[in-house]
Coordinates of C-alpha atoms in Angstrom, one line a residue:
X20 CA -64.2 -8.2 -4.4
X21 CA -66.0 -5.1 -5.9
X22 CA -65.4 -2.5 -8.8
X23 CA -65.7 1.2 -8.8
X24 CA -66.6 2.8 -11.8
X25 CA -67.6 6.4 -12.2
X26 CA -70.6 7.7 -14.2
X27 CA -72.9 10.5 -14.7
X28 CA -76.6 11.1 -14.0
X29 CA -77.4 14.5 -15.8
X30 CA -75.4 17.2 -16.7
X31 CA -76.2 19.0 -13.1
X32 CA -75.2 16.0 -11.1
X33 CA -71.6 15.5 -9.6
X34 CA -70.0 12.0 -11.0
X35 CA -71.4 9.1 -9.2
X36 CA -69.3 5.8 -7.8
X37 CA -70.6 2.7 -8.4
X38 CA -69.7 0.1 -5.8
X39 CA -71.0 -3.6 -6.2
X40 CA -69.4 -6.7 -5.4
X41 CA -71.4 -8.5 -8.0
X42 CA -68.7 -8.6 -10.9
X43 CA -69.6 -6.3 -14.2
X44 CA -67.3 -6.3 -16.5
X45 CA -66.5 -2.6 -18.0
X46 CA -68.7 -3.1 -21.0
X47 CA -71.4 -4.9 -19.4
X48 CA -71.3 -2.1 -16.9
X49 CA -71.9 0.5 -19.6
X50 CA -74.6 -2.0 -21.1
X51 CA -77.2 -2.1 -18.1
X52 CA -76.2 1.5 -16.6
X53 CA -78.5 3.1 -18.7
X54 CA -81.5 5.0 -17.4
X55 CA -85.1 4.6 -18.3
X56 CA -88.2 6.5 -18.9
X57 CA -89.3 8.0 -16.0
X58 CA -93.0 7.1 -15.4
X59 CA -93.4 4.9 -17.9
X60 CA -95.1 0.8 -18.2
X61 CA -91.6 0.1 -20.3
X62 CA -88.8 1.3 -17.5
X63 CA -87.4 -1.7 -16.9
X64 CA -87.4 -3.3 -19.9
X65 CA -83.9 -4.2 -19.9
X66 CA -82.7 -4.1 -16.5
X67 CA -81.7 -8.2 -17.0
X68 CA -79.4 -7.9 -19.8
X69 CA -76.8 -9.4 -17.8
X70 CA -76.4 -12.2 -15.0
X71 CA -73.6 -11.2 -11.8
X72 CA -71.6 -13.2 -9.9
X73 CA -73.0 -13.3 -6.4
X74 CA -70.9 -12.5 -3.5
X75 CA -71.7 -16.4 -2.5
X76 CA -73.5 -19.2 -3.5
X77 CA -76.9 -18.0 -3.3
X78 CA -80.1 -20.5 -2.2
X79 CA -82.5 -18.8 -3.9
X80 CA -82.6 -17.9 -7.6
X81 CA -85.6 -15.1 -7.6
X82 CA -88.2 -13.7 -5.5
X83 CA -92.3 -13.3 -4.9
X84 CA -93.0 -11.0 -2.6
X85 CA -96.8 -10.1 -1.8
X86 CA -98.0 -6.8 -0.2
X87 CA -100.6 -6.5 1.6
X88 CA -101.4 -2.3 1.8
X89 CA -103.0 -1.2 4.8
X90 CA -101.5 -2.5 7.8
X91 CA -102.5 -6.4 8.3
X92 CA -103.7 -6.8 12.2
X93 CA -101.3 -9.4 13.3
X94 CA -103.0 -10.2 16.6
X95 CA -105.8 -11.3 14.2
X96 CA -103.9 -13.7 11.8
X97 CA -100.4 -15.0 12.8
X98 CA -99.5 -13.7 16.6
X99 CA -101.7 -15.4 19.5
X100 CA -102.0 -13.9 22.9
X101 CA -103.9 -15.8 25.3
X102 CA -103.6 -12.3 27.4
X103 CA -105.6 -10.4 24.9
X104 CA -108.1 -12.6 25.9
X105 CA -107.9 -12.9 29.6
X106 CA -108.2 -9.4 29.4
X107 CA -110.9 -9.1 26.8
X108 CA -113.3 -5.8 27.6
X109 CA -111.1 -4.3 30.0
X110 CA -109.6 -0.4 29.6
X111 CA -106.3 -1.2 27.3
X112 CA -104.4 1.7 29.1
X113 CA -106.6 2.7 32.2
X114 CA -104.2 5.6 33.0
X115 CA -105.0 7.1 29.6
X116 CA -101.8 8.6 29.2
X117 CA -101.4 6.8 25.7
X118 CA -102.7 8.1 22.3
X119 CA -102.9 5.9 19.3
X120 CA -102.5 6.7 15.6
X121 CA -106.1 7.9 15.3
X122 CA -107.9 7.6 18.6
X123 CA -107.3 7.2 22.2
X124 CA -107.3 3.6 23.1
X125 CA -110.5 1.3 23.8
X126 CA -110.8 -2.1 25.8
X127 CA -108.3 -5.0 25.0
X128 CA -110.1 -7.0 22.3
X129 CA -108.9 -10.3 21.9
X130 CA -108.4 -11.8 17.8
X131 CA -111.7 -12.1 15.9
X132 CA -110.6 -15.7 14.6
X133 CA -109.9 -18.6 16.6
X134 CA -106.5 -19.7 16.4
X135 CA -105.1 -22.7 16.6
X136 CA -102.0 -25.3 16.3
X137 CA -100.9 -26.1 13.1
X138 CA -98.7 -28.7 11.6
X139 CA -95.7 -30.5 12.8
X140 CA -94.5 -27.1 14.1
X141 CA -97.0 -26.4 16.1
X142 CA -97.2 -22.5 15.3
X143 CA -100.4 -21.1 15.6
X144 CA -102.6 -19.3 12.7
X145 CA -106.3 -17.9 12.9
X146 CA -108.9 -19.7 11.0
X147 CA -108.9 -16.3 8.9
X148 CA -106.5 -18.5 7.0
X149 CA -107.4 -21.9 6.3
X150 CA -105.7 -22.6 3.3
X151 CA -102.3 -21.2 4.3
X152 CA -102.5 -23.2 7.8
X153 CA -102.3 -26.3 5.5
X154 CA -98.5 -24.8 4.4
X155 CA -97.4 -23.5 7.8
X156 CA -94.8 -26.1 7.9
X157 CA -93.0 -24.5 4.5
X158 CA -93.3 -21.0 6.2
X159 CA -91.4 -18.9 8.5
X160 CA -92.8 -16.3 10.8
X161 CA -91.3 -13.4 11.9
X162 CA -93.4 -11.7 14.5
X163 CA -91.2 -8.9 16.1
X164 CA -91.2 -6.6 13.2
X165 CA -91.8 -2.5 13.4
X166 CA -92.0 0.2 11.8
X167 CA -90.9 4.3 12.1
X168 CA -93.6 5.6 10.8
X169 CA -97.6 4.6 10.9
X170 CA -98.7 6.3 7.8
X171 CA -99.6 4.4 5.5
X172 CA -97.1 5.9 2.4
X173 CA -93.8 6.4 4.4
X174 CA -94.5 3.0 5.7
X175 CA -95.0 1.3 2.5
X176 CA -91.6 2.9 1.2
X177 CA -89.7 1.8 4.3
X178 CA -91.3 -1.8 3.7
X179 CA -90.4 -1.2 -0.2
X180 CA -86.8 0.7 -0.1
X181 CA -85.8 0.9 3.5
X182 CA -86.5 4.7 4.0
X183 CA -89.7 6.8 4.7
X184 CA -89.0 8.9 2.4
X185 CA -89.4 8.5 -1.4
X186 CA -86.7 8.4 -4.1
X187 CA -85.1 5.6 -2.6
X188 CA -84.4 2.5 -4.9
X189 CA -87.1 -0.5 -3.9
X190 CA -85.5 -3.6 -3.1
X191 CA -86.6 -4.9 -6.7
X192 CA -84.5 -2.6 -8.2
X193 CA -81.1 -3.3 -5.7
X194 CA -81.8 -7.2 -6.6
X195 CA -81.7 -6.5 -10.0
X196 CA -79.1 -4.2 -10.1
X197 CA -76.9 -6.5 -8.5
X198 CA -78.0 -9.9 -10.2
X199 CA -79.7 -9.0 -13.6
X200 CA -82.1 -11.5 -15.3
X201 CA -82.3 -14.6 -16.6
X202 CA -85.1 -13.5 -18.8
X203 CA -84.2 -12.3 -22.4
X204 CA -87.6 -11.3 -23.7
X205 CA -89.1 -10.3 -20.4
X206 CA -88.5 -7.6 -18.0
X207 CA -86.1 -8.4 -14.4
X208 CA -88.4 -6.9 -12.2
X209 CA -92.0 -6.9 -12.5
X210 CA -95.0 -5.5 -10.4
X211 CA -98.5 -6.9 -10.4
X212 CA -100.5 -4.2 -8.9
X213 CA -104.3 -4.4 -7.1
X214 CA -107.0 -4.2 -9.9
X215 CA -108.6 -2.0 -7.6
X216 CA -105.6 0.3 -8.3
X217 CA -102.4 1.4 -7.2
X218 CA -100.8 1.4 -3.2
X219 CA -100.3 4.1 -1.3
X220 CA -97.4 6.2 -2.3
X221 CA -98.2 4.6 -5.9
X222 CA -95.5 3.7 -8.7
X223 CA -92.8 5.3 -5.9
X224 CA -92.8 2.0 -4.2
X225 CA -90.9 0.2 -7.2
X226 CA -89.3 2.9 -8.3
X227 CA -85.1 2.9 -8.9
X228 CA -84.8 5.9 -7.5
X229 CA -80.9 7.1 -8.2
X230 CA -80.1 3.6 -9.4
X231 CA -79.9 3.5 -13.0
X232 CA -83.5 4.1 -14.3
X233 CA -83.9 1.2 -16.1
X234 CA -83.8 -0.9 -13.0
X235 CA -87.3 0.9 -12.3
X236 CA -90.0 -2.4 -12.4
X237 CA -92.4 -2.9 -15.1
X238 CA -95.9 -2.8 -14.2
X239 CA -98.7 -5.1 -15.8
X240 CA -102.1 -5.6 -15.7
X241 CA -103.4 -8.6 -14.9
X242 CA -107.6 -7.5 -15.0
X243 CA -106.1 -7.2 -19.5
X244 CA -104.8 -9.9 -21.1
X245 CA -104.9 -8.2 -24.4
X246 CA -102.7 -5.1 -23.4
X247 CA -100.9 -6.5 -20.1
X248 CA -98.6 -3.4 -20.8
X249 CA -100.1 -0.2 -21.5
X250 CA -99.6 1.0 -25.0
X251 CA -97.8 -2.1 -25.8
X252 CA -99.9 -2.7 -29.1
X253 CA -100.8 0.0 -31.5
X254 CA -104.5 0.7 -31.6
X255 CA -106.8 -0.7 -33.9
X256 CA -106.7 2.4 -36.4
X257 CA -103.3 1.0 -37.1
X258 CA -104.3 -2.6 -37.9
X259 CA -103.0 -2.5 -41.3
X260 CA -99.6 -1.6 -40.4
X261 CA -97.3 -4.5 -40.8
X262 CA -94.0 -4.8 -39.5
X263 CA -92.2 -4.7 -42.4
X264 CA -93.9 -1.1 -43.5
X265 CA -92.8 0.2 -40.3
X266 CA -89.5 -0.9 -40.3
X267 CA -88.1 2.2 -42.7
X268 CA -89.9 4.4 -39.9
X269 CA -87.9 2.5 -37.4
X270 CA -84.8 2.6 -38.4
X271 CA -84.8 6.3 -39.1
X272 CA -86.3 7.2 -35.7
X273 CA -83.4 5.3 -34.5
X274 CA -81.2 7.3 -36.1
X275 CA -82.3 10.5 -34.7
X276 CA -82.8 9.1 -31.5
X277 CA -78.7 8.4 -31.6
X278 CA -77.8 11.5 -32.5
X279 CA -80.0 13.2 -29.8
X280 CA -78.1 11.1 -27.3
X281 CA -74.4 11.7 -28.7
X282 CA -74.1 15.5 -26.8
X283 CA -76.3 14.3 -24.0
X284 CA -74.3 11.1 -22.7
X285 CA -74.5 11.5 -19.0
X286 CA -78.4 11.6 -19.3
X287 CA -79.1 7.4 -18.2
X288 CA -82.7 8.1 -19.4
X289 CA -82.4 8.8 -23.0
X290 CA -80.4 5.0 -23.4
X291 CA -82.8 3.4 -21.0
X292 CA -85.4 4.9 -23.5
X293 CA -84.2 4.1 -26.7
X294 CA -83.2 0.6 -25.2
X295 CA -86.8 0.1 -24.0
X296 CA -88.3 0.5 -27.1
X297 CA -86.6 -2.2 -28.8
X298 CA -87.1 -4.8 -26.2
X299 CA -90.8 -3.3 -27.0
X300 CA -90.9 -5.7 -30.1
X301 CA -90.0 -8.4 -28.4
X302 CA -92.8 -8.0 -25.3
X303 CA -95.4 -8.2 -28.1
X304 CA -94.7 -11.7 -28.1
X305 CA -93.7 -12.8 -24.7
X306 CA -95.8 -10.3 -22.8
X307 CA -99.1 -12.0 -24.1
X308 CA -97.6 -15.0 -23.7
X309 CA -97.0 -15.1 -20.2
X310 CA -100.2 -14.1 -19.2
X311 CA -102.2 -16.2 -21.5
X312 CA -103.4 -18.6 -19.0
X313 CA -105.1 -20.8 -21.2
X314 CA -102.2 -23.2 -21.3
X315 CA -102.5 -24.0 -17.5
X316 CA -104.2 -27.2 -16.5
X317 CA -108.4 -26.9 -15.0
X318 CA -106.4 -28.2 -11.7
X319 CA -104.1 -25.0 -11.9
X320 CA -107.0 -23.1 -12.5
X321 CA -109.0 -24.4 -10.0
X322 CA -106.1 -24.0 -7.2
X323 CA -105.8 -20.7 -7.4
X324 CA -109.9 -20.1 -7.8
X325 CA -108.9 -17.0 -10.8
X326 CA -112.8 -17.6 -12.1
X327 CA -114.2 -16.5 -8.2
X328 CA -115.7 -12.9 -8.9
X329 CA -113.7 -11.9 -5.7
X330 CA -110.7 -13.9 -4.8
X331 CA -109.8 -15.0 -8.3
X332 CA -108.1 -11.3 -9.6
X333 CA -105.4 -12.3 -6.7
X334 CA -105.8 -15.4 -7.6
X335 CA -105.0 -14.5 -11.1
X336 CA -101.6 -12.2 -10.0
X337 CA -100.5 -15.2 -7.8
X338 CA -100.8 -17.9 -10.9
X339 CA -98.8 -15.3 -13.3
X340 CA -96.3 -14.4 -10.9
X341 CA -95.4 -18.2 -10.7
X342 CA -95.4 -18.4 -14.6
X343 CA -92.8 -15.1 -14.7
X344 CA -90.3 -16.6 -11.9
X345 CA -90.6 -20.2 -14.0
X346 CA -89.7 -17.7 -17.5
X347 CA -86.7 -16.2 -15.3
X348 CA -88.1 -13.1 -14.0
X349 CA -85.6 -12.2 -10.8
X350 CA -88.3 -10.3 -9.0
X351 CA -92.1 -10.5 -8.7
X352 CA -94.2 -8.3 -6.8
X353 CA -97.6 -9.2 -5.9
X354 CA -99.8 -6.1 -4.2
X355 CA -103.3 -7.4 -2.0
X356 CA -104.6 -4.3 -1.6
X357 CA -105.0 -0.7 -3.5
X358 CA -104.5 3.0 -2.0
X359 CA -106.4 3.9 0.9
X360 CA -109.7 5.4 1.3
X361 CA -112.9 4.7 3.0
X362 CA -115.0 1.7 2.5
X363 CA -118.2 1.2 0.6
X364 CA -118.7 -2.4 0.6
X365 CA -115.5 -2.9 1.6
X366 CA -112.2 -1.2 2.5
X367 CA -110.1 -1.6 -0.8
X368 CA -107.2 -3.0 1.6
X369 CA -106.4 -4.1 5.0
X370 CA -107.0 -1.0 6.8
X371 CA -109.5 -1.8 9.0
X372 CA -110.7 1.1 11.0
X373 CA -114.2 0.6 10.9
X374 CA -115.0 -3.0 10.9
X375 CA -111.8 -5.4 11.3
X376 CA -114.2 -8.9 10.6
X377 CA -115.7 -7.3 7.9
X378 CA -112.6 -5.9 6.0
X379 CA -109.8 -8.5 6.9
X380 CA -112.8 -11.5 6.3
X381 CA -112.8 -10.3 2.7
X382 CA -108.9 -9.9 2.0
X383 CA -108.2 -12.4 4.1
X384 CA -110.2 -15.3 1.9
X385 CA -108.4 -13.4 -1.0
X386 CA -105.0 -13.9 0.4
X387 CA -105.6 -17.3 1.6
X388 CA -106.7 -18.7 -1.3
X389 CA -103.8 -17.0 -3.8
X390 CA -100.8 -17.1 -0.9
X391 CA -101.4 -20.9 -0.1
X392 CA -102.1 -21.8 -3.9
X393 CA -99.1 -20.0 -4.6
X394 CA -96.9 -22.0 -2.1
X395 CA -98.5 -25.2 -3.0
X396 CA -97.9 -25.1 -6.9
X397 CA -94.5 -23.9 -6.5
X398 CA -93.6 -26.7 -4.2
X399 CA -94.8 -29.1 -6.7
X400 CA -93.2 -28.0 -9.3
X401 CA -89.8 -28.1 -7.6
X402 CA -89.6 -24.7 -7.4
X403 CA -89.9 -23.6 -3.9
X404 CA -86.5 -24.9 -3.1
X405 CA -85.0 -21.9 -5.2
X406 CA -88.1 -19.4 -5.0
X407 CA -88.4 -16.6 -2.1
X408 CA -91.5 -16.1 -1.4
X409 CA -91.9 -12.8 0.9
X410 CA -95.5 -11.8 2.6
X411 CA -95.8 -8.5 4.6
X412 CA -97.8 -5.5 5.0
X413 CA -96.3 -2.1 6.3
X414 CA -97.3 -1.8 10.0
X415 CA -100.0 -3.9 12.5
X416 CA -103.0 -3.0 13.8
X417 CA -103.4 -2.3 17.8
X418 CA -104.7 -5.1 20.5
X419 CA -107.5 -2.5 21.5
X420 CA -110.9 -2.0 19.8
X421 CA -111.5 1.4 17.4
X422 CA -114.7 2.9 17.8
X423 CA -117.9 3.2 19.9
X424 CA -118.4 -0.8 19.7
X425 CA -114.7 -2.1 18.7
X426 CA -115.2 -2.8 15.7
X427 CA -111.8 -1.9 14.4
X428 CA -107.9 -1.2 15.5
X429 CA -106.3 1.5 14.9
X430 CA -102.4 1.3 13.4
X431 CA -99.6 0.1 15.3
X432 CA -96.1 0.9 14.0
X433 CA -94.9 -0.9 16.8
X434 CA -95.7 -4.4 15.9
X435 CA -96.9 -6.6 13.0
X436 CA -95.7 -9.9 11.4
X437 CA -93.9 -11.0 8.2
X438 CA -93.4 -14.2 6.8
X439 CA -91.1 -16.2 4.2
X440 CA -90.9 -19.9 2.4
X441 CA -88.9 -21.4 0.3
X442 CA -86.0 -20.2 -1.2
X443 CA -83.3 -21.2 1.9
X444 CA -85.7 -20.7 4.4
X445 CA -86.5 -22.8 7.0
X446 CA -89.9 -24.0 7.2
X447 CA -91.9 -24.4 10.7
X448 CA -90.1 -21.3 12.7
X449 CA -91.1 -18.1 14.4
X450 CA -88.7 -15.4 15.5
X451 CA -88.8 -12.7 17.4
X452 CA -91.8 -11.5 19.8
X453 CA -94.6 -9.1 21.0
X454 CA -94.9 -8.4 24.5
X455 CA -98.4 -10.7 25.6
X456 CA -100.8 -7.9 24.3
X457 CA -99.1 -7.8 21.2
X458 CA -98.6 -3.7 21.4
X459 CA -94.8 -3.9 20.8
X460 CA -92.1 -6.1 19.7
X461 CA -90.0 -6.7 22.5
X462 CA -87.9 -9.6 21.9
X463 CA -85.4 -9.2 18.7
X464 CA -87.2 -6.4 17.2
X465 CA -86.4 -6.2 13.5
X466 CA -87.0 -3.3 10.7
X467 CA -87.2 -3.9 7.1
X468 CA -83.6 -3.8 6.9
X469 CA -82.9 -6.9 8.6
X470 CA -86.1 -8.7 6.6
X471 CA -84.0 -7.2 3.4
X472 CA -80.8 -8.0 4.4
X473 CA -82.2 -11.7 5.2
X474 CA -83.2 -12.1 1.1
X475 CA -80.0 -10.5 -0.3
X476 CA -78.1 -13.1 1.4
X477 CA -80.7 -16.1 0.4
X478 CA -80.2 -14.6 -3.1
X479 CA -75.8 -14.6 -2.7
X480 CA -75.9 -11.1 -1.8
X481 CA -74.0 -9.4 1.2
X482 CA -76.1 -6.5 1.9
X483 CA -73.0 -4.2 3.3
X484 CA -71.6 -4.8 -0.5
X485 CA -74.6 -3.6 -3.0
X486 CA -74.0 -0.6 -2.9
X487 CA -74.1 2.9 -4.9
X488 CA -72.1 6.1 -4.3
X489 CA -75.2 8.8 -4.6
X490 CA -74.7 12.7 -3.3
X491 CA -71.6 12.0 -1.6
X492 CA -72.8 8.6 0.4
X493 CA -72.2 5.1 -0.2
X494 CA -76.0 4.2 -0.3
X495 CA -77.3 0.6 0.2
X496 CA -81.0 -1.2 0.8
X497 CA -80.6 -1.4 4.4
X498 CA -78.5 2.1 5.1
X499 CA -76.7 1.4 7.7
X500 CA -78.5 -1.0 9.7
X501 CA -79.2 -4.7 9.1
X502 CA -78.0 -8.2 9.9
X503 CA -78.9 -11.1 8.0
X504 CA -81.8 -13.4 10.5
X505 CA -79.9 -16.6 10.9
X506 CA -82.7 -18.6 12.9
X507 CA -84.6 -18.8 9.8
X508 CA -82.2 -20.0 7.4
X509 CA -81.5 -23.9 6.2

């Protein structure tokens, strides 16, 4: 069952139709339909003010999704072909009618890691990842994914909203415009970007696009403990100011911030605004809070290595991303990587033009260590069973060498690898398949819709029925495309 209620965005917009199956009443409609402030840390401050029904029971209450910006080389990490390396050294397209991304093609080069067997599965993972082999058994592969675009920002946004282009709501903001939060002093749907810096395409790739601004995520910085959100705290010139001195000043801003919305009611910004603010008081308390990880045990610590110089910032964004979901955050969203551009010691993300062992050696120790510390710690807490955890990047890397001594691969929209545990998943399975090269996915090819589709339903959500009636089309997280990937469901 769904409802249809009609609203305005701005004055120079047509009404819109809300469709969702998730059952708001009127008021609580009116409630969480506000908008937000448009590029700012406190968007999405209260996009959880209320918990939906969910089309069905759902399996999983909340989601982690990692990243990883640049284009992860899946014949490298998750997708073994023994033909890559029967035909290691040899012209990848001898006719030389084929053009890659950003070079002709070179020889077949085989994966730069051994791989190997793992588990009672038997599914095979380079030795890039250690760590994560030890979990393969809680983790689901899907190796026949693709992509329509291989740059790096359009593909991102299709990996983030389902379209190449931006404006689109992310899949954060879907989820918790059809589920809320079960959070009360923290935001629904949070991002932990790279400390290196932002993705490609930047704050776009959370973004609500026409959904109601304040479903936008709220971004914090995990290198900061003492201002997680920018501009949370007043600055030190303002140290004497106490709460209760301020409180007159409050009040009356309220005031005028109320009648400045009165004439401009269809404008979902100015409420998202005001409402932002006031959670604002509360986030000076939980905020700190949550990532304040001196209450964590050495063991914790330790497990997710956030002391290393190098692995322990993902360390650190893995570890509070665990202690949001456990404080009812709906959606977490872990980045492994920053915007693109060329390397000095390193690339700052999986693009790996250059020098594959070099780059993906260094992110993939990070990811290793935070990914598998991630799954291990939320297993033991008995939280896997109702956590999604998501890992994917937005396109591969191609089965031939880049450059005068191969060094690198160039991008391949036509295949890569996601994978999933926990959460209703079931562990130990692949799906879907490359052709032996790994240049294409050839058997049940799938886009980000059906990858999307697959976590609304573990979360009770039929992805045909979250919808919202924007410019005249009944707009939804997977367009029109998508079906839910059975195989890897419990």
């Amino acid at each position: 069952m769904s409802i249809k209620l009609q609203m305005k965005h701005s004055l120079s917009q047509q009404p819109e139709v809300s469709s969702v199956a998730p059952l708001f009443s009127r008021r609580q409609f009116l409630q969480t339909a506000g908008g937000g402030f448009s590029g700012m840390v406190l968007m999405a401050m209260l996009a959880g003010e209320t918990n939906a029904e969910p089309h069905y029971p759902a399996k999983a209450k909340r989601v982690i999704q990692i990243f990883c910006p640049g284009g992860m080389s899946h014949v490298d990490t998750f997708d073994y072909k023994p033909a890559l390396e029967k035909r290691a050294g040899q012209p990848f397209d001898p006719d030389g009618k084929l053009q890659f991304f950003a070079s002709k093609p070179g020889n077949c080069q085989p994966g730069f890691w051994k791989f190997q067997r793992h588990g009672e599965s038997g599914l095979w993972m380079s030795d890039l990842f250690p760590k994560l082999a030890n979990c393969i058994d809680d983790m689901s592969f899907i190796y026949s994914m693709h992509s329509k675009t291989a740059l790096h920002g359009p593909a991102c946004f299709m990996m983030n909203t389902g379209f190449t282009l931006p404006g689109f709501p992310s899949m954060g903001a879907w989820v918790t415009y059809g589920l809320g939060s079960e959070a009360e002093d923290l935001p629904a749907f949070v991002v932990l970007p790279d400390p290196r810096g932002l993705p490609p395409g930047g704050i776009i790739n959370w973004g609500a696009g026409f959904l109601p601004a304040v479903h936008q995520a709220t971004t914090l910085d995990t290198s900061n403990p003492r201002q997680p959100i920018a501009d949370l705290f007043p600055p030190d010139e303002f140290a004497a100011q106490t709460k209760q001195s301020e409180q007159p000043g409050l009040d009356f801003l309220q005031k005028l911030n109320r009648l400045h919305q009165q004439p401009r009611s269809g404008n979902s910004e100015l409420d998202a605004r005001i409402k932002a603010y006031e959670m604002a008081a509360r986030l000076q308390l939980s905020a700190p809070e949550v990532t304040d990880l001196a209450s964590e045990t050495t063991a914790t610590r330790d497990l997710y290595e956030v002391d290393h110089p190098e692995i322990g910032p993902f360390g650190r964004q893995c570890l509070l991303a665990r202690r949001l979901a456990e404080r009812g955050v709906r959606f977490v969203q872990i980045y492994c990587g920053a915007e693109n551009t060329t390397a000095k010691k390193i690339r700052p993300n999986w693009d790996s033009h250059e020098d594959l062992v070099r780059d993906h050696g260094y992110w993939g120790a990070v990811l290793d260590t935070g990914a598998a510390a991630l799954l291990q710690d939320l297993k033991q807490r008995g939280m896997l069973d109702d956590t999604l955890v998501i890992c994917t990047t937005e396109f591969g890397r191609q089965p031939a060498g880049q450059g005068k001594q191969s060094k690198g691969r160039d991008h391949n929209a036509g295949a890569f690898t996601s994978w999933l545990a926990g959460g209703g998943i079931k562990g130990g399975v692949g799906y879907g398949a490359t052709d032996e090269l790994g240049f294409k996915a050839v058997d049940s090819p799938a886009y980000s819709y059906d990858l999307h589709a697959t976590a609304l339903h573990l979360l009770g959500i039929d992805h045909t029925k979250l919808t919202f009636y924007h410019n005249g089309i009944e707009r939804r997280l997977t367009d029109v495309h998508g079906h839910v990937i059975q195989e890897l469901l419990t």
